Amino acid sequence: MQKTLFHLAALSVLFYLMAAPTFAAMRIDLNQQQNLNLPATAPAPTEFKEISRTQDANHMTHIRLQQTYQGYPVWGGEAVIHTQAIMPTLKTFALRQSNQAYTSNGVIFKGLNIDLAGAPVAIFTADQAAIAYARILKEYLAKNRATTAVTQPHHQLLVYLDANGNAHWAYLISFVVDAALPAKPTFIVDAENFSIYKKWDDVKTLEPIAAGGFGGNKKTGKLAYDAIGDDLPALKMQRNSLQKLCYIQNDEVIVKDTRVNDALVTFTCPTKDARHNEYWDDDLDAVNGAYSPSNDALYAGNVIKSMYQDWYHVPVLVDRSGAPMRLVMRVHEPIENAYWFSNQMTFGDGGHDFYPLVSLEVAGHEVSHGFTEQHSDLIYEAQSGGLNEAFSDMAAQAVQFYSTGRNTWEIGGEILKSNQSLRYLDEPTKDCALGKKPGNDCSIDNLKDYNAALDVHYSSGVFNKLFYLLSTSKDWDTRKAFDVMVRANVVYWTSSVNFVDAACGAIRAAKDLGYDPQAVKSAALTVGINTNNCV
């Protein structure tokens, strides 16, 4: 979809709050604003860049906008307009639909020019950006004693608002460190003195440690993909009849082996196996207590794609042209972890504590990081990062419900060699062992226990608990609850959304779907989120 740039004056009905300021930058939460018919003036150089627009089954158009200043993105400045008006351009909307009912959500900022005026010319040059990148890279490599190759260098000038609401010119800097477990260190640094405002690793992982096991190991028991009796369905593969070679791939999913330079996994298959009436690879790549991670990866990928398509009529992932993307599942990475990165899913072979990480719920979790990345693009730190992790945990439960009709409300139980799980949606603080308090290297389940230093896997407990409460409410189930979260992710959440605004988005999503919004409000309140100010 073509991205176009629109001047803020064309958004007068929505963004009157950008009128010429007399004070420093101010955060405007559109979830707290009523829709008013307001003046059509706003100061340049504030603009909005259209990121995407979609139309749903209710004929509502949803337009995502990125706030910019002098053409540079404003970090966290995003809005979504929801209207039934025909909007070929935002200017048309402003001129012809000034009385048209619509809603909006997100966060924008006014008064940026007060803080940003008088910036040195050097910060707008490529040389200054290169100096900032080189300094941050050097400091990172020295601190982490990294000697591996660094790829995908990136630096971008933007506007960043600090914790006190002051606007600064800053650079978004990132690079990829190629190691056993890839890392994508990401920084926001001051464009003048290079001091660091924020930093995080933008590789989405299941856990900071490696995990193992996926659909068929000594803990779950040996599974069979042959559709006989209570066995799992037969796998969809491709076969070369001349070479008598079967490929563990189909139009939806491809499985690659990291041990042999990401080669496609294959096996010889001259005839069908008489016992199973299928071409049979037996325990093709058994390792560390798992019988065939490649088979399990193929099965999981197909279930995940089918769930999103059957329930929501959308592909879980799309390519740049908007076409459905084939899932790439990489197995046998020599790590105890699983991660989503660069449009592909990688599963470790586990080790002492974990079976190979190829399980249905782990795959659902990781692939759904990609779904989030292509919609709300939740930033992987602070509360948005906790929500990012929580959505993937919700997806893991949704995939489980889609496949089996039930839920364990646990994450990682199938892959840990112990009797524990990595996380618990019904009782997130259950991972607080040895007398630890919530938030002390373990999960929280209430907003009151949140602090900015929490790992996103622990802060995810707030929305994980909310999802469990909603799923088990009267007249609700896992699918209905996930319906709400998927719509909120696609339509209402913005990349830096906090837990309160995310709950507001879920309430609006429930209303859109004709579900009882009070159930969402009640679940939110139980986890310490007050939604009384949502509009």
PDB file of N, CA, C and O in Angstrom, residues 141-201:
ATOM      1  N   LEU A 141      30.020  -3.222  21.844  1.00  0.00           N
ATOM      2  CA  LEU A 141      30.957  -4.323  21.629  1.00  0.00           C
ATOM      3  C   LEU A 141      31.947  -4.442  22.781  1.00  0.00           C
ATOM      4  O   LEU A 141      32.282  -5.548  23.215  1.00  0.00           O
ATOM      5  N   ALA A 142      32.392  -3.293  23.300  1.00  0.00           N
ATOM      6  CA  ALA A 142      33.331  -3.323  24.423  1.00  0.00           C
ATOM      7  C   ALA A 142      32.666  -3.863  25.689  1.00  0.00           C
ATOM      8  O   ALA A 142      33.245  -4.699  26.398  1.00  0.00           O
ATOM      9  N   LYS A 143      31.459  -3.415  25.961  1.00  0.00           N
ATOM     10  CA  LYS A 143      30.757  -3.828  27.182  1.00  0.00           C
ATOM     11  C   LYS A 143      30.397  -5.303  27.150  1.00  0.00           C
ATOM     12  O   LYS A 143      30.460  -6.000  28.163  1.00  0.00           O
ATOM     13  N   ASN A 144      30.017  -5.795  25.976  1.00  0.00           N
ATOM     14  CA  ASN A 144      29.567  -7.186  25.862  1.00  0.00           C
ATOM     15  C   ASN A 144      30.648  -8.131  25.353  1.00  0.00           C
ATOM     16  O   ASN A 144      30.380  -9.316  25.148  1.00  0.00           O
ATOM     17  N   ARG A 145      31.837  -7.583  25.151  1.00  0.00           N
ATOM     18  CA  ARG A 145      32.967  -8.384  24.677  1.00  0.00           C
ATOM     19  C   ARG A 145      32.581  -9.192  23.442  1.00  0.00           C
ATOM     20  O   ARG A 145      32.937 -10.353  23.293  1.00  0.00           O
ATOM     21  N   ALA A 146      31.826  -8.554  22.589  1.00  0.00           N
ATOM     22  CA  ALA A 146      31.332  -9.219  21.387  1.00  0.00           C
ATOM     23  C   ALA A 146      32.389  -9.182  20.292  1.00  0.00           C
ATOM     24  O   ALA A 146      33.005  -8.155  20.031  1.00  0.00           O
ATOM     25  N   THR A 147      32.602 -10.327  19.665  1.00  0.00           N
ATOM     26  CA  THR A 147      33.571 -10.403  18.571  1.00  0.00           C
ATOM     27  C   THR A 147      32.925 -10.926  17.292  1.00  0.00           C
ATOM     28  O   THR A 147      33.588 -11.040  16.267  1.00  0.00           O
ATOM     29  N   THR A 148      31.641 -11.253  17.358  1.00  0.00           N
ATOM     30  CA  THR A 148      30.955 -11.780  16.187  1.00  0.00           C
ATOM     31  C   THR A 148      30.601 -10.662  15.214  1.00  0.00           C
ATOM     32  O   THR A 148      30.672  -9.489  15.533  1.00  0.00           O
ATOM     33  N   ALA A 149      30.191 -11.077  14.019  1.00  0.00           N
ATOM     34  CA  ALA A 149      29.887 -10.105  12.970  1.00  0.00           C
ATOM     35  C   ALA A 149      28.660  -9.274  13.323  1.00  0.00           C
ATOM     36  O   ALA A 149      27.719  -9.750  13.946  1.00  0.00           O
ATOM     37  N   VAL A 150      28.699  -8.011  12.920  1.00  0.00           N
ATOM     38  CA  VAL A 150      27.574  -7.099  13.110  1.00  0.00           C
ATOM     39  C   VAL A 150      27.015  -6.751  11.742  1.00  0.00           C
ATOM     40  O   VAL A 150      27.767  -6.365  10.834  1.00  0.00           O
ATOM     41  N   THR A 151      25.715  -6.896  11.579  1.00  0.00           N
ATOM     42  CA  THR A 151      25.079  -6.643  10.291  1.00  0.00           C
ATOM     43  C   THR A 151      23.880  -5.716  10.484  1.00  0.00           C
ATOM     44  O   THR A 151      23.522  -5.358  11.595  1.00  0.00           O
ATOM     45  N   GLN A 152      23.243  -5.362   9.380  1.00  0.00           N
ATOM     46  CA  GLN A 152      22.015  -4.564   9.343  1.00  0.00           C
ATOM     47  C   GLN A 152      22.128  -3.269  10.174  1.00  0.00           C
ATOM     48  O   GLN A 152      21.300  -2.977  11.030  1.00  0.00           O
ATOM     49  N   PRO A 153      23.167  -2.464   9.918  1.00  0.00           N
ATOM     50  CA  PRO A 153      23.287  -1.188  10.648  1.00  0.00           C
ATOM     51  C   PRO A 153      22.143  -0.247  10.290  1.00  0.00           C
ATOM     52  O   PRO A 153      21.712  -0.180   9.137  1.00  0.00           O
ATOM     53  N   HIS A 154      21.644   0.473  11.284  1.00  0.00           N
ATOM     54  CA  HIS A 154      20.517   1.385  11.045  1.00  0.00           C
ATOM     55  C   HIS A 154      20.622   2.575  11.988  1.00  0.00           C
ATOM     56  O   HIS A 154      20.906   2.423  13.169  1.00  0.00           O
ATOM     57  N   HIS A 155      20.397   3.766  11.437  1.00  0.00           N
ATOM     58  CA  HIS A 155      20.271   4.960  12.283  1.00  0.00           C
ATOM     59  C   HIS A 155      19.281   5.902  11.624  1.00  0.00           C
ATOM     60  O   HIS A 155      19.247   6.057  10.403  1.00  0.00           O
ATOM     61  N   GLN A 156      18.452   6.517  12.439  1.00  0.00           N
ATOM     62  CA  GLN A 156      17.363   7.358  11.937  1.00  0.00           C
ATOM     63  C   GLN A 156      17.129   8.515  12.900  1.00  0.00           C
ATOM     64  O   GLN A 156      17.035   8.324  14.119  1.00  0.00           O
ATOM     65  N   LEU A 157      17.017   9.714  12.361  1.00  0.00           N
ATOM     66  CA  LEU A 157      16.716  10.879  13.177  1.00  0.00           C
ATOM     67  C   LEU A 157      15.214  10.913  13.470  1.00  0.00           C
ATOM     68  O   LEU A 157      14.390  10.671  12.591  1.00  0.00           O
ATOM     69  N   LEU A 158      14.877  11.204  14.723  1.00  0.00           N
ATOM     70  CA  LEU A 158      13.476  11.293  15.102  1.00  0.00           C
ATOM     71  C   LEU A 158      13.335  12.255  16.277  1.00  0.00           C
ATOM     72  O   LEU A 158      14.321  12.789  16.791  1.00  0.00           O
ATOM     73  N   VAL A 159      12.089  12.458  16.694  1.00  0.00           N
ATOM     74  CA  VAL A 159      11.793  13.277  17.872  1.00  0.00           C
ATOM     75  C   VAL A 159      11.417  12.333  18.995  1.00  0.00           C
ATOM     76  O   VAL A 159      10.543  11.478  18.846  1.00  0.00           O
ATOM     77  N   TYR A 160      12.086  12.494  20.138  1.00  0.00           N
ATOM     78  CA  TYR A 160      11.827  11.638  21.293  1.00  0.00           C
ATOM     79  C   TYR A 160      11.413  12.494  22.488  1.00  0.00           C
ATOM     80  O   TYR A 160      12.003  13.546  22.753  1.00  0.00           O
ATOM     81  N   LEU A 161      10.389  12.042  23.192  1.00  0.00           N
ATOM     82  CA  LEU A 161       9.942  12.733  24.398  1.00  0.00           C
ATOM     83  C   LEU A 161      10.348  11.923  25.620  1.00  0.00           C
ATOM     84  O   LEU A 161      10.007  10.737  25.733  1.00  0.00           O
ATOM     85  N   ASP A 162      11.081  12.565  26.523  1.00  0.00           N
ATOM     86  CA  ASP A 162      11.585  11.851  27.689  1.00  0.00           C
ATOM     87  C   ASP A 162      10.508  11.675  28.753  1.00  0.00           C
ATOM     88  O   ASP A 162       9.342  12.061  28.562  1.00  0.00           O
ATOM     89  N   ALA A 163      10.891  11.101  29.890  1.00  0.00           N
ATOM     90  CA  ALA A 163       9.921  10.791  30.944  1.00  0.00           C
ATOM     91  C   ALA A 163       9.263  12.046  31.511  1.00  0.00           C
ATOM     92  O   ALA A 163       8.161  11.976  32.072  1.00  0.00           O
ATOM     93  N   ASN A 164       9.909  13.192  31.350  1.00  0.00           N
ATOM     94  CA  ASN A 164       9.345  14.457  31.845  1.00  0.00           C
ATOM     95  C   ASN A 164       8.519  15.180  30.784  1.00  0.00           C
ATOM     96  O   ASN A 164       8.035  16.294  31.023  1.00  0.00           O
ATOM     97  N   GLY A 165       8.392  14.578  29.598  1.00  0.00           N
ATOM     98  CA  GLY A 165       7.598  15.192  28.542  1.00  0.00           C
ATOM     99  C   GLY A 165       8.353  16.197  27.710  1.00  0.00           C
ATOM    100  O   GLY A 165       7.744  16.936  26.930  1.00  0.00           O
ATOM    101  N   ASN A 166       9.673  16.274  27.858  1.00  0.00           N
ATOM    102  CA  ASN A 166      10.469  17.210  27.064  1.00  0.00           C
ATOM    103  C   ASN A 166      10.859  16.566  25.737  1.00  0.00           C
ATOM    104  O   ASN A 166      11.294  15.408  25.695  1.00  0.00           O
ATOM    105  N   ALA A 167      10.713  17.301  24.654  1.00  0.00           N
ATOM    106  CA  ALA A 167      11.027  16.780  23.326  1.00  0.00           C
ATOM    107  C   ALA A 167      12.501  17.003  23.005  1.00  0.00           C
ATOM    108  O   ALA A 167      13.073  18.050  23.322  1.00  0.00           O
ATOM    109  N   HIS A 168      13.109  16.004  22.364  1.00  0.00           N
ATOM    110  CA  HIS A 168      14.520  16.074  21.980  1.00  0.00           C
ATOM    111  C   HIS A 168      14.693  15.530  20.566  1.00  0.00           C
ATOM    112  O   HIS A 168      13.976  14.620  20.149  1.00  0.00           O
ATOM    113  N   TRP A 169      15.656  16.059  19.856  1.00  0.00           N
ATOM    114  CA  TRP A 169      16.103  15.422  18.627  1.00  0.00           C
ATOM    115  C   TRP A 169      16.957  14.232  19.034  1.00  0.00           C
ATOM    116  O   TRP A 169      17.838  14.346  19.887  1.00  0.00           O
ATOM    117  N   ALA A 170      16.691  13.085  18.440  1.00  0.00           N
ATOM    118  CA  ALA A 170      17.391  11.867  18.848  1.00  0.00           C
ATOM    119  C   ALA A 170      17.584  10.957  17.637  1.00  0.00           C
ATOM    120  O   ALA A 170      16.948  11.120  16.593  1.00  0.00           O
ATOM    121  N   TYR A 171      18.482   9.988  17.802  1.00  0.00           N
ATOM    122  CA  TYR A 171      18.690   8.972  16.770  1.00  0.00           C
ATOM    123  C   TYR A 171      18.192   7.623  17.289  1.00  0.00           C
ATOM    124  O   TYR A 171      18.446   7.253  18.439  1.00  0.00           O
ATOM    125  N   LEU A 172      17.465   6.919  16.430  1.00  0.00           N
ATOM    126  CA  LEU A 172      17.139   5.515  16.682  1.00  0.00           C
ATOM    127  C   LEU A 172      18.240   4.701  16.013  1.00  0.00           C
ATOM    128  O   LEU A 172      18.429   4.772  14.802  1.00  0.00           O
ATOM    129  N   ILE A 173      18.983   3.951  16.813  1.00  0.00           N
ATOM    130  CA  ILE A 173      20.142   3.214  16.325  1.00  0.00           C
ATOM    131  C   ILE A 173      19.945   1.729  16.620  1.00  0.00           C
ATOM    132  O   ILE A 173      19.533   1.354  17.717  1.00  0.00           O
ATOM    133  N   SER A 174      20.239   0.880  15.629  1.00  0.00           N
ATOM    134  CA  SER A 174      20.170  -0.560  15.864  1.00  0.00           C
ATOM    135  C   SER A 174      21.150  -1.278  14.957  1.00  0.00           C
ATOM    136  O   SER A 174      21.615  -0.739  13.951  1.00  0.00           O
ATOM    137  N   PHE A 175      21.475  -2.499  15.331  1.00  0.00           N
ATOM    138  CA  PHE A 175      22.317  -3.373  14.514  1.00  0.00           C
ATOM    139  C   PHE A 175      22.063  -4.798  14.985  1.00  0.00           C
ATOM    140  O   PHE A 175      21.504  -5.028  16.065  1.00  0.00           O
ATOM    141  N   VAL A 176      22.427  -5.747  14.161  1.00  0.00           N
ATOM    142  CA  VAL A 176      22.221  -7.157  14.486  1.00  0.00           C
ATOM    143  C   VAL A 176      23.563  -7.793  14.806  1.00  0.00           C
ATOM    144  O   VAL A 176      24.530  -7.660  14.046  1.00  0.00           O
ATOM    145  N   VAL A 177      23.620  -8.463  15.942  1.00  0.00           N
ATOM    146  CA  VAL A 177      24.810  -9.195  16.350  1.00  0.00           C
ATOM    147  C   VAL A 177      24.564 -10.661  16.045  1.00  0.00           C
ATOM    148  O   VAL A 177      23.679 -11.291  16.637  1.00  0.00           O
ATOM    149  N   ASP A 178      25.292 -11.208  15.099  1.00  0.00           N
ATOM    150  CA  ASP A 178      25.113 -12.597  14.684  1.00  0.00           C
ATOM    151  C   ASP A 178      25.842 -13.507  15.662  1.00  0.00           C
ATOM    152  O   ASP A 178      27.072 -13.540  15.713  1.00  0.00           O
ATOM    153  N   ALA A 179      25.067 -14.237  16.443  1.00  0.00           N
ATOM    154  CA  ALA A 179      25.620 -15.172  17.417  1.00  0.00           C
ATOM    155  C   ALA A 179      24.703 -16.376  17.489  1.00  0.00           C
ATOM    156  O   ALA A 179      23.742 -16.492  16.726  1.00  0.00           O
ATOM    157  N   ALA A 180      24.985 -17.298  18.407  1.00  0.00           N
ATOM    158  CA  ALA A 180      24.130 -18.473  18.553  1.00  0.00           C
ATOM    159  C   ALA A 180      22.689 -18.054  18.789  1.00  0.00           C
ATOM    160  O   ALA A 180      21.754 -18.607  18.216  1.00  0.00           O
ATOM    161  N   LEU A 181      22.515 -17.049  19.633  1.00  0.00           N
ATOM    162  CA  LEU A 181      21.205 -16.441  19.828  1.00  0.00           C
ATOM    163  C   LEU A 181      21.310 -15.008  19.332  1.00  0.00           C
ATOM    164  O   LEU A 181      21.916 -14.162  19.986  1.00  0.00           O
ATOM    165  N   PRO A 182      20.794 -14.707  18.151  1.00  0.00           N
ATOM    166  CA  PRO A 182      20.953 -13.366  17.589  1.00  0.00           C
ATOM    167  C   PRO A 182      20.401 -12.287  18.513  1.00  0.00           C
ATOM    168  O   PRO A 182      19.447 -12.512  19.265  1.00  0.00           O
ATOM    169  N   ALA A 183      21.016 -11.134  18.446  1.00  0.00           N
ATOM    170  CA  ALA A 183      20.545  -9.984  19.218  1.00  0.00           C
ATOM    171  C   ALA A 183      20.419  -8.796  18.282  1.00  0.00           C
ATOM    172  O   ALA A 183      21.172  -8.686  17.303  1.00  0.00           O
ATOM    173  N   LYS A 184      19.461  -7.936  18.570  1.00  0.00           N
ATOM    174  CA  LYS A 184      19.320  -6.703  17.816  1.00  0.00           C
ATOM    175  C   LYS A 184      19.286  -5.552  18.822  1.00  0.00           C
ATOM    176  O   LYS A 184      18.220  -5.037  19.169  1.00  0.00           O
ATOM    177  N   PRO A 185      20.474  -5.156  19.322  1.00  0.00           N
ATOM    178  CA  PRO A 185      20.521  -4.032  20.261  1.00  0.00           C
ATOM    179  C   PRO A 185      19.943  -2.781  19.616  1.00  0.00           C
ATOM    180  O   PRO A 185      20.305  -2.423  18.489  1.00  0.00           O
ATOM    181  N   THR A 186      19.041  -2.129  20.324  1.00  0.00           N
ATOM    182  CA  THR A 186      18.347  -0.962  19.796  1.00  0.00           C
ATOM    183  C   THR A 186      18.431   0.164  20.826  1.00  0.00           C
ATOM    184  O   THR A 186      18.199  -0.070  22.014  1.00  0.00           O
ATOM    185  N   PHE A 187      18.758   1.368  20.361  1.00  0.00           N
ATOM    186  CA  PHE A 187      18.984   2.496  21.258  1.00  0.00           C
ATOM    187  C   PHE A 187      18.274   3.743  20.734  1.00  0.00           C
ATOM    188  O   PHE A 187      18.158   3.927  19.529  1.00  0.00           O
ATOM    189  N   ILE A 188      17.823   4.579  21.645  1.00  0.00           N
ATOM    190  CA  ILE A 188      17.433   5.951  21.310  1.00  0.00           C
ATOM    191  C   ILE A 188      18.415   6.849  22.038  1.00  0.00           C
ATOM    192  O   ILE A 188      18.498   6.814  23.278  1.00  0.00           O
ATOM    193  N   VAL A 189      19.186   7.650  21.274  1.00  0.00           N
ATOM    194  CA  VAL A 189      20.243   8.470  21.869  1.00  0.00           C
ATOM    195  C   VAL A 189      20.058   9.923  21.467  1.00  0.00           C
ATOM    196  O   VAL A 189      19.535  10.227  20.388  1.00  0.00           O
ATOM    197  N   ASP A 190      20.480  10.805  22.327  1.00  0.00           N
ATOM    198  CA  ASP A 190      20.404  12.235  22.047  1.00  0.00           C
ATOM    199  C   ASP A 190      21.238  12.562  20.818  1.00  0.00           C
ATOM    200  O   ASP A 190      22.378  12.099  20.672  1.00  0.00           O
ATOM    201  N   ALA A 191      20.676  13.365  19.913  1.00  0.00           N
ATOM    202  CA  ALA A 191      21.351  13.653  18.656  1.00  0.00           C
ATOM    203  C   ALA A 191      22.537  14.592  18.818  1.00  0.00           C
ATOM    204  O   ALA A 191      23.379  14.696  17.924  1.00  0.00           O
ATOM    205  N   GLU A 192      22.619  15.277  19.965  1.00  0.00           N
ATOM    206  CA  GLU A 192      23.735  16.203  20.179  1.00  0.00           C
ATOM    207  C   GLU A 192      24.860  15.567  20.981  1.00  0.00           C
ATOM    208  O   GLU A 192      26.016  15.577  20.574  1.00  0.00           O
ATOM    209  N   ASN A 193      24.536  14.986  22.146  1.00  0.00           N
ATOM    210  CA  ASN A 193      25.596  14.480  23.023  1.00  0.00           C
ATOM    211  C   ASN A 193      25.666  12.960  23.083  1.00  0.00           C
ATOM    212  O   ASN A 193      26.501  12.396  23.792  1.00  0.00           O
ATOM    213  N   PHE A 194      24.742  12.269  22.390  1.00  0.00           N
ATOM    214  CA  PHE A 194      24.728  10.809  22.270  1.00  0.00           C
ATOM    215  C   PHE A 194      24.415  10.083  23.584  1.00  0.00           C
ATOM    216  O   PHE A 194      24.684   8.881  23.700  1.00  0.00           O
ATOM    217  N   SER A 195      23.894  10.790  24.562  1.00  0.00           N
ATOM    218  CA  SER A 195      23.463  10.110  25.780  1.00  0.00           C
ATOM    219  C   SER A 195      22.274   9.213  25.456  1.00  0.00           C
ATOM    220  O   SER A 195      21.458   9.519  24.581  1.00  0.00           O
ATOM    221  N   ILE A 196      22.174   8.091  26.156  1.00  0.00           N
ATOM    222  CA  ILE A 196      21.162   7.075  25.844  1.00  0.00           C
ATOM    223  C   ILE A 196      19.881   7.331  26.630  1.00  0.00           C
ATOM    224  O   ILE A 196      19.898   7.394  27.855  1.00  0.00           O
ATOM    225  N   TYR A 197      18.771   7.470  25.905  1.00  0.00           N
ATOM    226  CA  TYR A 197      17.463   7.612  26.548  1.00  0.00           C
ATOM    227  C   TYR A 197      16.825   6.250  26.813  1.00  0.00           C
ATOM    228  O   TYR A 197      16.225   6.024  27.857  1.00  0.00           O
ATOM    229  N   LYS A 198      16.919   5.361  25.842  1.00  0.00           N
ATOM    230  CA  LYS A 198      16.326   4.030  25.959  1.00  0.00           C
ATOM    231  C   LYS A 198      17.211   3.019  25.255  1.00  0.00           C
ATOM    232  O   LYS A 198      17.918   3.364  24.300  1.00  0.00           O
ATOM    233  N   LYS A 199      17.155   1.781  25.707  1.00  0.00           N
ATOM    234  CA  LYS A 199      17.836   0.704  24.988  1.00  0.00           C
ATOM    235  C   LYS A 199      17.107  -0.604  25.276  1.00  0.00           C
ATOM    236  O   LYS A 199      16.559  -0.814  26.349  1.00  0.00           O
ATOM    237  N   TRP A 200      17.080  -1.492  24.272  1.00  0.00           N
ATOM    238  CA  TRP A 200      16.467  -2.796  24.436  1.00  0.00           C
ATOM    239  C   TRP A 200      16.945  -3.715  23.323  1.00  0.00           C
ATOM    240  O   TRP A 200      17.547  -3.274  22.349  1.00  0.00           O
ATOM    241  N   ASP A 201      16.669  -4.996  23.480  1.00  0.00           N
ATOM    242  CA  ASP A 201      16.978  -5.976  22.451  1.00  0.00           C
ATOM    243  C   ASP A 201      15.693  -6.239  21.680  1.00  0.00           C
ATOM    244  O   ASP A 201      14.702  -6.683  22.247  1.00  0.00           O
TER     245      ASP A 201
END
